[in-house]
Amino acid sequence: MIKACIFDLDGVIVDTARYHFLAWKRLAAELGIPFTEADNERLKGVSRLRSMEILLELGHITMARDEQERLANKKNGWFVEYVERMTPAEIFPGVPALLQDLRRRGQLIGLASSSKNAPRVIELLGLAQAFDAIVDGTMIVHTKPDPEIFLLAARTLNVAPHQCVVFEDAEAGVESALAAGMACIGIGSKEQLPLADRVLPATGAFDPAMLATLDVRQPRATP
Ligand code: BG6
Ligand code: MG
């Protein structure tokens, strides 16, 4: 039986995935690297520095680590500028109602985001009270696709991994959830997220009645 719903943030709760894309695209333009939305799929869910490495791979550029860090921080500055202008009106349609409905049904609700900006985004959206546990990029060593972040969220919620379902828009995030032994609802298209158990076009399209129909994974030994 599913006892906890764990949500990714960027691209699942709010369209900050768009702001990440715009900020990386701006940096790519400065570096003369062609960068499309399809390229951006590889950056979703992974850490800031891993995203920087992928961008440089796309441009066939090698660069010293401290310069990579400087440029990744520059991208983050732009991202933060976009985010600071955000209002709760930008939460995806149906998401606040879904979170309330899940809570009424007794589900525990977690947030697991690779982003170090996640606490600020949640604060700006006024959603802090909607979550029983928040795990962000500052609390983990290995970002998605490693399962660490979702396992930490489950531990914080005091539930076993096989009792959790994850909502994810990133391929790396789906891999992370499955590696953690959790069910996974992909948000996007089946082409982008072929490994997810179900794929929905938007988070607000999730019907909590689906919780009873999800294939629960076999319990695994707790790591
Ligand atoms: C993830 C995003 O949520 O957070 C990635 O999908 C982003 O695109 C990652 O790179 C790290 O975010 P931040 O805000 O710490 O740079
Ligand atoms: Mg995401």
Short mmCIF file of C-alpha atoms and ligand atoms in Angstrom, two decimals:
data_model
loop_
_atom_site.label_atom_id
_atom_site.label_comp_id
_atom_site.label_asym_id
_atom_site.label_seq_id
_atom_site.Cartn_x
_atom_site.Cartn_y
_atom_site.Cartn_z
CA MET A 1 0.00 0.00 0.00
CA ILE A 2 1.31 3.45 -0.89
CA LYS A 3 1.73 5.60 2.23
CA ALA A 4 3.75 8.53 0.90
CA CYS A 5 3.81 10.70 -2.22
CA ILE A 6 7.18 12.30 -2.93
CA PHE A 7 7.31 15.19 -5.38
CA ASP A 8 10.18 16.60 -7.37
CA LEU A 9 9.97 20.42 -7.50
CA ASP A 10 11.25 21.93 -10.76
CA GLY A 11 8.84 20.96 -13.55
CA VAL A 12 6.48 19.06 -11.22
CA ILE A 13 5.16 21.61 -8.70
CA VAL A 14 6.06 24.74 -10.64
CA ASP A 15 7.61 25.59 -14.00
CA THR A 16 11.03 26.52 -12.63
CA ALA A 17 12.40 23.90 -15.07
CA ARG A 18 11.74 26.62 -17.66
CA TYR A 19 13.87 29.11 -15.69
CA HIS A 20 16.71 26.59 -15.39
CA PHE A 21 16.53 26.12 -19.17
CA LEU A 22 16.51 29.86 -19.89
CA ALA A 23 19.48 30.47 -17.59
CA TRP A 24 21.52 27.60 -19.09
CA LYS A 25 20.61 28.79 -22.59
CA ARG A 26 21.90 32.26 -21.72
CA LEU A 27 25.19 30.79 -20.54
CA ALA A 28 25.39 28.51 -23.59
CA ALA A 29 24.94 31.55 -25.84
CA GLU A 30 27.83 33.31 -24.08
CA LEU A 31 29.99 30.24 -24.64
CA GLY A 32 28.88 29.84 -28.28
CA ILE A 33 27.28 26.43 -27.60
CA PRO A 34 24.06 25.60 -29.49
CA PHE A 35 21.55 24.49 -26.83
CA THR A 36 18.03 23.20 -27.47
CA GLU A 37 15.15 22.08 -25.24
CA ALA A 38 16.02 18.50 -26.25
CA ASP A 39 19.62 19.03 -24.98
CA ASN A 40 18.15 20.45 -21.78
CA GLU A 41 16.43 17.13 -20.98
CA ARG A 42 19.87 15.77 -19.97
CA LEU A 43 20.34 18.59 -17.45
CA LYS A 44 17.03 18.03 -15.67
CA GLY A 45 17.27 16.55 -12.20
CA VAL A 46 21.07 16.45 -12.01
CA SER A 47 23.21 18.78 -9.90
CA ARG A 48 24.31 22.26 -10.93
CA LEU A 49 27.91 21.17 -11.57
CA ARG A 50 26.89 18.02 -13.43
CA SER A 51 24.67 20.23 -15.62
CA MET A 52 27.70 22.44 -16.30
CA GLU A 53 29.73 19.39 -17.33
CA ILE A 54 26.98 18.23 -19.71
CA LEU A 55 26.76 21.70 -21.27
CA LEU A 56 30.52 21.70 -21.88
CA GLU A 57 30.30 18.17 -23.34
CA LEU A 58 27.65 19.43 -25.76
CA GLY A 59 30.00 22.22 -26.83
CA HIS A 60 33.10 19.96 -26.87
CA ILE A 61 34.79 22.40 -24.50
CA THR A 62 37.22 21.52 -21.72
CA MET A 63 37.64 23.91 -18.81
CA ALA A 64 39.32 24.03 -15.38
CA ARG A 65 37.09 23.07 -12.45
CA ASP A 66 37.19 26.51 -10.79
CA GLU A 67 36.14 28.17 -14.04
CA GLN A 68 33.28 25.66 -14.37
CA GLU A 69 32.19 26.56 -10.84
CA ARG A 70 32.35 30.29 -11.62
CA LEU A 71 30.16 29.89 -14.71
CA ALA A 72 27.69 27.58 -12.94
CA ASN A 73 27.35 30.21 -10.21
CA LYS A 74 26.76 32.87 -12.87
CA LYS A 75 23.94 30.71 -14.30
CA ASN A 76 22.56 30.35 -10.78
CA GLY A 77 22.52 34.14 -10.36
CA TRP A 78 20.28 34.46 -13.42
CA PHE A 79 18.07 31.60 -12.22
CA VAL A 80 17.65 33.27 -8.82
CA GLU A 81 16.71 36.56 -10.53
CA TYR A 82 13.91 34.77 -12.43
CA VAL A 83 12.77 32.93 -9.30
CA GLU A 84 12.65 36.01 -7.07
CA ARG A 85 9.97 37.47 -9.37
CA MET A 86 7.81 34.37 -8.99
CA THR A 87 4.41 34.32 -7.27
CA PRO A 88 2.14 31.49 -6.04
CA ALA A 89 0.12 32.03 -9.25
CA GLU A 90 2.89 30.11 -11.02
CA ILE A 91 2.21 26.86 -9.15
CA PHE A 92 0.97 24.36 -11.75
CA PRO A 93 -2.85 24.18 -11.99
CA GLY A 94 -4.44 21.66 -9.64
CA VAL A 95 -1.31 21.09 -7.55
CA PRO A 96 -2.41 22.81 -4.29
CA ALA A 97 -5.77 20.96 -4.46
CA LEU A 98 -3.97 17.66 -5.12
CA LEU A 99 -1.64 18.14 -2.13
CA GLN A 100 -4.63 18.90 0.11
CA ASP A 101 -6.56 15.90 -1.21
CA LEU A 102 -3.60 13.55 -0.64
CA ARG A 103 -3.22 14.81 2.91
CA ARG A 104 -6.96 14.32 3.58
CA ARG A 105 -6.52 10.73 2.42
CA GLY A 106 -3.81 10.24 5.03
CA GLN A 107 -0.86 10.23 2.63
CA LEU A 108 2.47 11.60 3.83
CA ILE A 109 3.84 14.20 1.44
CA GLY A 110 7.50 14.76 0.67
CA LEU A 111 9.54 17.02 -1.56
CA ALA A 112 12.83 15.74 -3.01
CA SER A 113 14.63 18.25 -5.22
CA SER A 114 18.27 18.25 -6.37
CA SER A 115 18.10 22.04 -6.27
CA LYS A 116 19.88 24.04 -3.60
CA ASN A 117 17.30 26.76 -4.29
CA ALA A 118 14.37 24.50 -3.39
CA PRO A 119 13.70 25.92 0.12
CA ARG A 120 13.56 29.48 -1.28
CA VAL A 121 11.24 28.45 -4.12
CA ILE A 122 8.91 26.65 -1.69
CA GLU A 123 8.90 29.73 0.57
CA LEU A 124 8.05 32.06 -2.35
CA LEU A 125 5.23 29.76 -3.38
CA GLY A 126 3.87 29.61 0.19
CA LEU A 127 3.94 25.80 0.12
CA ALA A 128 6.14 24.97 3.12
CA GLN A 129 3.20 23.68 5.17
CA ALA A 130 2.09 21.34 2.38
CA PHE A 131 5.07 18.99 2.93
CA ASP A 132 5.85 16.62 5.80
CA ALA A 133 9.48 16.44 4.71
CA ILE A 134 11.65 18.52 2.40
CA VAL A 135 14.95 17.18 1.07
CA ASP A 136 17.05 19.42 -1.17
CA GLY A 137 20.38 19.51 -2.96
CA THR A 138 22.25 20.69 0.15
CA MET A 139 21.38 17.50 2.07
CA ILE A 140 22.76 14.84 -0.24
CA VAL A 141 26.09 13.71 -1.62
CA HIS A 142 24.89 12.05 -4.84
CA THR A 143 22.16 13.71 -6.92
CA LYS A 144 19.68 11.96 -9.19
CA PRO A 145 19.93 9.42 -10.91
CA ASP A 146 21.43 8.09 -7.66
CA PRO A 147 18.60 6.95 -5.33
CA GLU A 148 20.04 8.78 -2.28
CA ILE A 149 17.61 11.73 -2.32
CA PHE A 150 14.45 9.62 -2.44
CA LEU A 151 15.76 7.16 0.16
CA LEU A 152 16.50 10.09 2.46
CA ALA A 153 12.99 11.49 1.89
CA ALA A 154 11.44 8.09 2.75
CA ARG A 155 13.60 7.81 5.87
CA THR A 156 12.58 11.31 6.96
CA LEU A 157 8.92 10.42 6.43
CA ASN A 158 9.51 7.16 8.31
CA VAL A 159 8.14 4.94 5.54
CA ALA A 160 9.73 2.11 3.56
CA PRO A 161 10.77 2.85 -0.06
CA HIS A 162 8.24 0.40 -1.54
CA GLN A 163 5.46 2.39 0.20
CA CYS A 164 6.35 5.53 -1.78
CA VAL A 165 5.34 6.90 -5.16
CA VAL A 166 7.48 9.59 -6.78
CA PHE A 167 6.35 12.32 -9.20
CA GLU A 168 9.13 13.24 -11.63
CA ASP A 169 9.61 15.17 -14.88
CA ALA A 170 13.28 14.26 -15.42
CA GLU A 171 14.72 11.05 -16.84
CA ALA A 172 17.43 11.15 -14.14
CA GLY A 173 14.68 11.53 -11.52
CA VAL A 174 12.68 8.55 -12.80
CA GLU A 175 15.86 6.41 -12.73
CA SER A 176 16.55 7.62 -9.20
CA ALA A 177 13.04 6.71 -7.98
CA LEU A 178 13.15 3.25 -9.56
CA ALA A 179 16.63 2.62 -8.16
CA ALA A 180 15.22 3.52 -4.73
CA GLY A 181 12.58 0.79 -5.18
CA MET A 182 9.68 3.25 -5.49
CA ALA A 183 6.80 3.52 -7.94
CA CYS A 184 7.11 6.49 -10.29
CA ILE A 185 4.65 8.72 -12.11
CA GLY A 186 6.34 10.57 -14.95
CA ILE A 187 5.19 14.10 -15.70
CA GLY A 188 5.67 14.81 -19.40
CA SER A 189 5.61 12.41 -22.32
CA LYS A 190 6.13 8.65 -22.63
CA GLU A 191 8.90 9.35 -25.18
CA GLN A 192 10.87 11.42 -22.65
CA LEU A 193 10.16 9.17 -19.68
CA PRO A 194 9.89 5.59 -21.01
CA LEU A 195 10.80 3.97 -17.68
CA ALA A 196 8.09 5.57 -15.53
CA ASP A 197 5.24 3.30 -14.35
CA ARG A 198 2.66 5.79 -15.64
CA VAL A 199 3.07 9.07 -17.49
CA LEU A 200 0.75 12.04 -17.15
CA PRO A 201 0.89 15.30 -19.11
CA ALA A 202 0.68 17.36 -15.88
CA THR A 203 0.88 16.83 -12.12
CA GLY A 204 -2.65 18.21 -11.68
CA ALA A 205 -3.95 15.36 -13.86
CA PHE A 206 -3.15 12.81 -11.14
CA ASP A 207 -6.26 11.23 -9.65
CA PRO A 208 -5.54 10.02 -6.09
CA ALA A 209 -7.77 7.00 -6.84
CA MET A 210 -4.76 5.81 -8.92
CA LEU A 211 -2.82 5.22 -5.70
CA ALA A 212 -4.68 1.96 -5.15
CA THR A 213 -3.87 0.73 -8.66
CA LEU A 214 -0.10 1.31 -8.66
CA ASP A 215 2.12 -1.75 -8.71
CA VAL A 216 3.89 -1.61 -5.42
CA ARG A 217 7.54 -2.72 -5.65
CA GLN A 218 8.81 -5.66 -3.63
CA PRO A 219 10.11 -4.51 -0.24
CA ARG A 220 13.90 -4.24 -0.24
CA ALA A 221 16.36 -4.54 2.59
CA THR A 222 16.78 -1.07 4.09
CA PRO A 223 20.18 0.31 2.99
C1 BG6 B 1 16.98 20.22 -10.37
C2 BG6 B 1 16.78 20.74 -11.77
O1 BG6 B 1 15.75 20.25 -9.70
O2 BG6 B 1 17.92 21.00 -9.65
C3 BG6 B 1 18.12 20.84 -12.48
O3 BG6 B 1 15.94 19.83 -12.49
C4 BG6 B 1 19.07 21.69 -11.64
O4 BG6 B 1 17.92 21.39 -13.74
C5 BG6 B 1 19.21 21.06 -10.25
O5 BG6 B 1 20.36 21.73 -12.27
C6 BG6 B 1 20.15 21.84 -9.34
O6 BG6 B 1 19.57 23.08 -9.06
P1 BG6 B 1 20.29 24.34 -8.39
O7 BG6 B 1 19.13 25.28 -8.19
O8 BG6 B 1 20.88 23.89 -7.10
O9 BG6 B 1 21.30 24.82 -9.36
MG MG B 2 12.29 18.29 -12.17
#
